[in-house]
Amino acid sequence: MAKAKSPASAPQPPPKTSKSKPTFVRYYLVAYNVLSTLGWGYILLLLIVHIFNIDRRAAILEASSGSASSTFSRFLPFLKASRTSPLYFESKLPKLLQPFFRRFTTSYLRIGTVTAFVQTCAILEVAHVMLGWVRSPLVTTAMQVTSRLYAIWGVTEQFPEVCSNPLYTTMVFAWSVTEVVRYSFYAANLLGHEPYPLLYLRYTAFYVLYPMGASSEAFLNYATLPASSPIPSWTSWAKGMWKPTDYIRAILFLIWWPGLYVMYTYMIAQRKKVLGPGKGAKAN
């Protein structure tokens, strides 16, 4: 009588592997990431050309009507407005830097439309996560996309004076560098490659770029609050200085900072997984 095989000697089932993406999904994601890289790369190129006046067209562009509200005057209301206006700051800069500052206030006229279009396309990223095509966390993906769409359509496009705020330039610069690295890394990864320079930049550049972009978003939002009474009080409410939408934007400004902390610490944790000495599963 043949001896029965023990469970230990019996053939083991093959290990479970994650289900690979359908071919059309992989091709679509490659195309999406390549096009997104090109879109943000184009924005970054336009921004660099404008800031350094490479094509000699920066002088032709005029600042949008009205000057941006000064953030410093909101926090320090005892300062005179003339001492906190963009022109005042420009006059205090070394002459070599004054043209650069001026171009920071006119970059929207060159990149505003294309930035709004490219960033709006990022709505698809939430759909990618919901469909299971991408393994990124839904909450963090939705937070990032929503905050940027609000900065574009809820702030910049609703308040023309914000378009001439230098913080708009720092915001878009941080976004464009971040996204060129991120999308090109994803495209290469989908094609079976993982260039270490892109990997390192993907999980390191955020240390500088994320606070720059997120804080620029927050202070642009703050710049839209009523200049007559930048801090809500009983008087501002009684005199009707603040509308309900102003209170909403003020609340968003306050919760922006905890949101920044959540996203920042999430990225730090992801960096430890990918680049840390005891790295685990590959992060998206």
Coordinates of C-alpha atoms in Angstrom, one line a residue, residues 39-277:
G39 CA 2.1 69.2 -20.6
W40 CA 3.9 70.1 -17.4
G41 CA 7.2 70.2 -19.1
Y42 CA 5.8 72.7 -21.6
I43 CA 4.5 74.8 -18.6
L44 CA 7.9 74.7 -16.9
L45 CA 9.7 75.7 -20.2
L46 CA 7.3 78.6 -20.7
L47 CA 7.9 79.7 -17.1
I48 CA 11.7 79.6 -17.4
V49 CA 11.6 81.4 -20.7
H50 CA 9.4 84.1 -19.1
I51 CA 11.3 84.6 -15.9
F52 CA 14.7 84.8 -17.6
N53 CA 13.1 86.7 -20.6
I54 CA 14.8 84.3 -23.0
D55 CA 12.5 85.3 -25.9
R56 CA 12.5 89.0 -25.1
R57 CA 8.7 89.0 -24.8
A58 CA 8.4 89.5 -21.0
A59 CA 8.5 93.3 -21.3
I60 CA 5.5 93.2 -23.7
L61 CA 3.3 91.5 -21.1
E62 CA 1.6 93.9 -18.7
A63 CA 0.5 93.0 -15.2
S64 CA -3.2 92.4 -14.9
S65 CA -5.3 95.2 -13.6
G66 CA -5.0 95.8 -9.9
S67 CA -2.2 94.6 -7.7
A68 CA -2.2 91.5 -5.6
S69 CA -3.3 91.8 -2.0
S70 CA -0.3 91.9 0.3
T71 CA -0.1 89.0 2.7
F72 CA 2.2 90.8 5.0
S73 CA -0.2 93.7 5.4
R74 CA -2.9 91.2 6.5
F75 CA -0.7 89.8 9.3
L76 CA 0.8 93.3 10.1
P77 CA -2.1 95.7 9.7
F78 CA -0.3 98.5 11.4
L79 CA 2.0 98.7 8.4
K80 CA 1.0 101.2 5.7
A81 CA -0.3 99.7 2.5
S82 CA 2.4 101.5 0.5
R83 CA 5.0 99.7 2.5
T84 CA 3.6 96.3 1.7
S85 CA 2.7 96.7 -2.0
P86 CA 4.5 94.7 -4.7
L87 CA 6.0 98.0 -6.0
Y88 CA 7.4 98.8 -2.6
F89 CA 9.0 95.4 -2.3
E90 CA 10.4 95.7 -5.9
S91 CA 11.9 99.1 -5.1
K92 CA 13.8 97.6 -2.1
L93 CA 15.3 94.8 -4.1
P94 CA 18.7 95.1 -5.8
K95 CA 18.4 96.4 -9.3
L96 CA 19.6 93.1 -10.7
L97 CA 16.6 91.3 -9.1
Q98 CA 13.9 93.8 -9.9
P99 CA 13.2 92.6 -13.4
F100 CA 12.8 89.0 -12.1
F101 CA 10.3 90.1 -9.5
R102 CA 8.4 92.0 -12.1
R103 CA 8.2 88.9 -14.3
F104 CA 7.0 86.9 -11.3
T105 CA 3.9 89.2 -11.3
T106 CA 3.2 88.7 -15.0
S107 CA 3.8 84.9 -15.5
Y108 CA 0.0 84.2 -15.4
L109 CA -0.4 86.0 -18.7
R110 CA 1.9 83.5 -20.3
I111 CA 1.0 80.2 -18.5
G112 CA -2.4 80.7 -16.9
T113 CA -4.6 79.1 -19.5
V114 CA -2.4 76.1 -20.2
T115 CA -1.8 75.5 -16.5
A116 CA -5.6 75.5 -15.9
F117 CA -6.1 73.0 -18.7
V118 CA -3.3 70.6 -17.7
Q119 CA -4.1 70.6 -14.0
T120 CA -7.8 70.0 -14.7
C121 CA -6.9 66.8 -16.5
A122 CA -5.6 65.5 -13.2
I123 CA -9.2 64.7 -12.3
L124 CA -8.6 61.5 -14.2
E125 CA -6.1 60.4 -11.5
V126 CA -8.9 60.0 -9.0
A127 CA -10.8 57.9 -11.5
H128 CA -7.7 55.8 -12.0
V129 CA -7.5 55.0 -8.3
M130 CA -11.3 54.3 -8.0
L131 CA -11.1 51.9 -11.0
G132 CA -8.1 50.0 -9.4
W133 CA -5.8 50.9 -12.2
V134 CA -3.4 52.7 -9.8
R135 CA -2.5 51.6 -6.3
S136 CA -2.2 55.2 -4.8
P137 CA -4.4 55.9 -1.7
L138 CA -7.7 57.4 -2.8
V139 CA -7.9 60.0 0.1
T140 CA -4.4 61.5 -0.5
T141 CA -4.9 61.5 -4.3
A142 CA -8.3 63.3 -3.9
M143 CA -6.8 65.8 -1.4
Q144 CA -4.0 66.8 -3.7
V145 CA -6.1 67.0 -6.9
T146 CA -8.9 68.9 -5.1
S147 CA -6.6 71.4 -3.5
R148 CA -5.0 72.3 -6.8
L149 CA -8.3 72.5 -8.6
Y150 CA -9.5 74.9 -5.9
A151 CA -6.3 77.0 -6.3
I152 CA -7.0 77.3 -10.0
W153 CA -10.8 77.5 -10.4
G154 CA -11.7 78.7 -6.9
V155 CA -9.0 81.3 -6.4
T156 CA -7.0 82.3 -9.4
E157 CA -9.8 82.3 -11.9
Q158 CA -12.3 84.0 -9.6
F159 CA -10.0 86.8 -8.3
P160 CA -8.1 88.5 -11.1
E161 CA -5.8 90.4 -8.7
V162 CA -4.4 87.1 -7.6
C163 CA -3.0 86.5 -11.1
S164 CA -0.4 89.2 -10.5
N165 CA 0.7 87.8 -7.2
P166 CA 4.3 86.5 -7.3
L167 CA 3.1 83.5 -5.3
Y168 CA 1.3 82.3 -8.4
T169 CA 4.6 81.8 -10.1
T170 CA 6.2 80.0 -7.1
M171 CA 3.1 77.7 -6.9
V172 CA 3.2 76.8 -10.6
F173 CA 7.0 76.3 -10.6
A174 CA 6.7 73.8 -7.7
W175 CA 3.8 72.0 -9.4
S176 CA 5.5 71.8 -12.8
V177 CA 8.9 70.5 -11.5
T178 CA 7.1 68.0 -9.2
E179 CA 4.9 66.7 -12.0
V180 CA 7.6 66.4 -14.7
V181 CA 9.5 64.1 -12.3
R182 CA 6.5 62.2 -11.1
Y183 CA 4.8 61.5 -14.5
S184 CA 8.1 60.6 -16.2
F185 CA 8.9 58.2 -13.4
Y186 CA 5.5 56.6 -13.7
A187 CA 5.8 56.3 -17.4
A188 CA 9.2 54.7 -17.2
N189 CA 7.9 52.3 -14.4
L190 CA 5.0 51.2 -16.6
L191 CA 7.5 50.4 -19.4
G192 CA 9.5 48.2 -17.0
H193 CA 12.3 50.7 -16.2
E194 CA 13.1 52.5 -13.0
P195 CA 15.9 55.1 -13.5
Y196 CA 17.5 55.8 -10.2
P197 CA 17.8 59.6 -10.8
L198 CA 14.0 59.8 -11.3
L199 CA 13.4 57.5 -8.4
Y200 CA 15.6 59.7 -6.1
L201 CA 14.1 62.9 -7.3
R202 CA 10.5 61.5 -7.0
Y203 CA 11.0 60.8 -3.3
T204 CA 13.4 63.7 -2.4
A205 CA 12.5 66.9 -4.3
F206 CA 9.2 67.1 -2.3
Y207 CA 11.1 68.2 0.7
V208 CA 11.4 71.7 -0.9
L209 CA 8.8 71.6 -3.6
Y210 CA 5.8 70.5 -1.6
P211 CA 6.0 73.2 1.1
M212 CA 6.7 75.8 -1.6
G213 CA 3.7 74.8 -3.7
A214 CA 1.2 74.2 -0.8
S215 CA 2.1 77.4 1.1
S216 CA 1.8 79.4 -2.1
E217 CA -1.7 77.9 -2.6
A218 CA -2.6 78.8 1.0
F219 CA -1.4 82.4 0.9
L220 CA -3.0 83.0 -2.5
N221 CA -6.3 81.9 -0.9
Y222 CA -5.6 84.2 2.0
A223 CA -5.0 87.1 -0.3
T224 CA -8.6 86.9 -1.5
L225 CA -10.0 87.8 1.9
P226 CA -11.5 91.3 2.4
A227 CA -8.7 93.8 2.7
S228 CA -10.8 96.1 4.8
S229 CA -10.9 93.5 7.6
P230 CA -8.5 90.6 7.0
I231 CA -9.3 89.0 10.3
P232 CA -13.0 88.2 11.0
S233 CA -14.5 89.9 14.0
W234 CA -17.9 91.1 15.3
T235 CA -17.4 94.4 13.5
S236 CA -16.6 92.8 10.2
W237 CA -19.7 90.6 10.5
A238 CA -22.0 93.5 11.6
K239 CA -20.9 95.8 8.8
G240 CA -21.1 93.1 6.2
M241 CA -17.4 93.2 5.3
W242 CA -17.3 89.4 5.1
K243 CA -19.5 87.3 2.8
P244 CA -20.3 83.7 3.6
T245 CA -17.8 82.6 0.9
D246 CA -15.1 84.7 2.6
Y247 CA -15.6 82.7 5.8
I248 CA -15.4 79.5 3.8
R249 CA -12.1 80.6 2.2
A250 CA -10.8 81.6 5.7
I251 CA -11.7 78.1 7.1
L252 CA -9.9 76.5 4.1
F253 CA -6.8 78.6 4.8
L254 CA -6.8 77.3 8.4
I255 CA -7.2 73.6 7.5
W256 CA -4.7 73.9 4.7
W257 CA -1.8 73.5 7.2
P258 CA -3.0 70.3 8.8
G259 CA -3.6 69.0 5.3
L260 CA 0.0 70.0 4.3
Y261 CA 1.3 68.1 7.4
V262 CA -0.7 65.0 6.5
M263 CA 0.6 64.9 2.9
Y264 CA 4.2 65.8 3.9
T265 CA 4.5 63.1 6.5
Y266 CA 2.9 60.6 4.0
M267 CA 5.6 61.4 1.5
I268 CA 8.3 61.1 4.1
A269 CA 6.9 57.6 5.0
Q270 CA 6.8 56.7 1.3
R271 CA 10.4 57.8 0.9
K272 CA 11.5 55.6 3.8
K273 CA 9.8 52.6 2.1
V274 CA 11.5 53.2 -1.2
L275 CA 14.9 54.7 -0.4
G276 CA 15.3 53.7 3.3
P277 CA 17.7 51.1 4.4

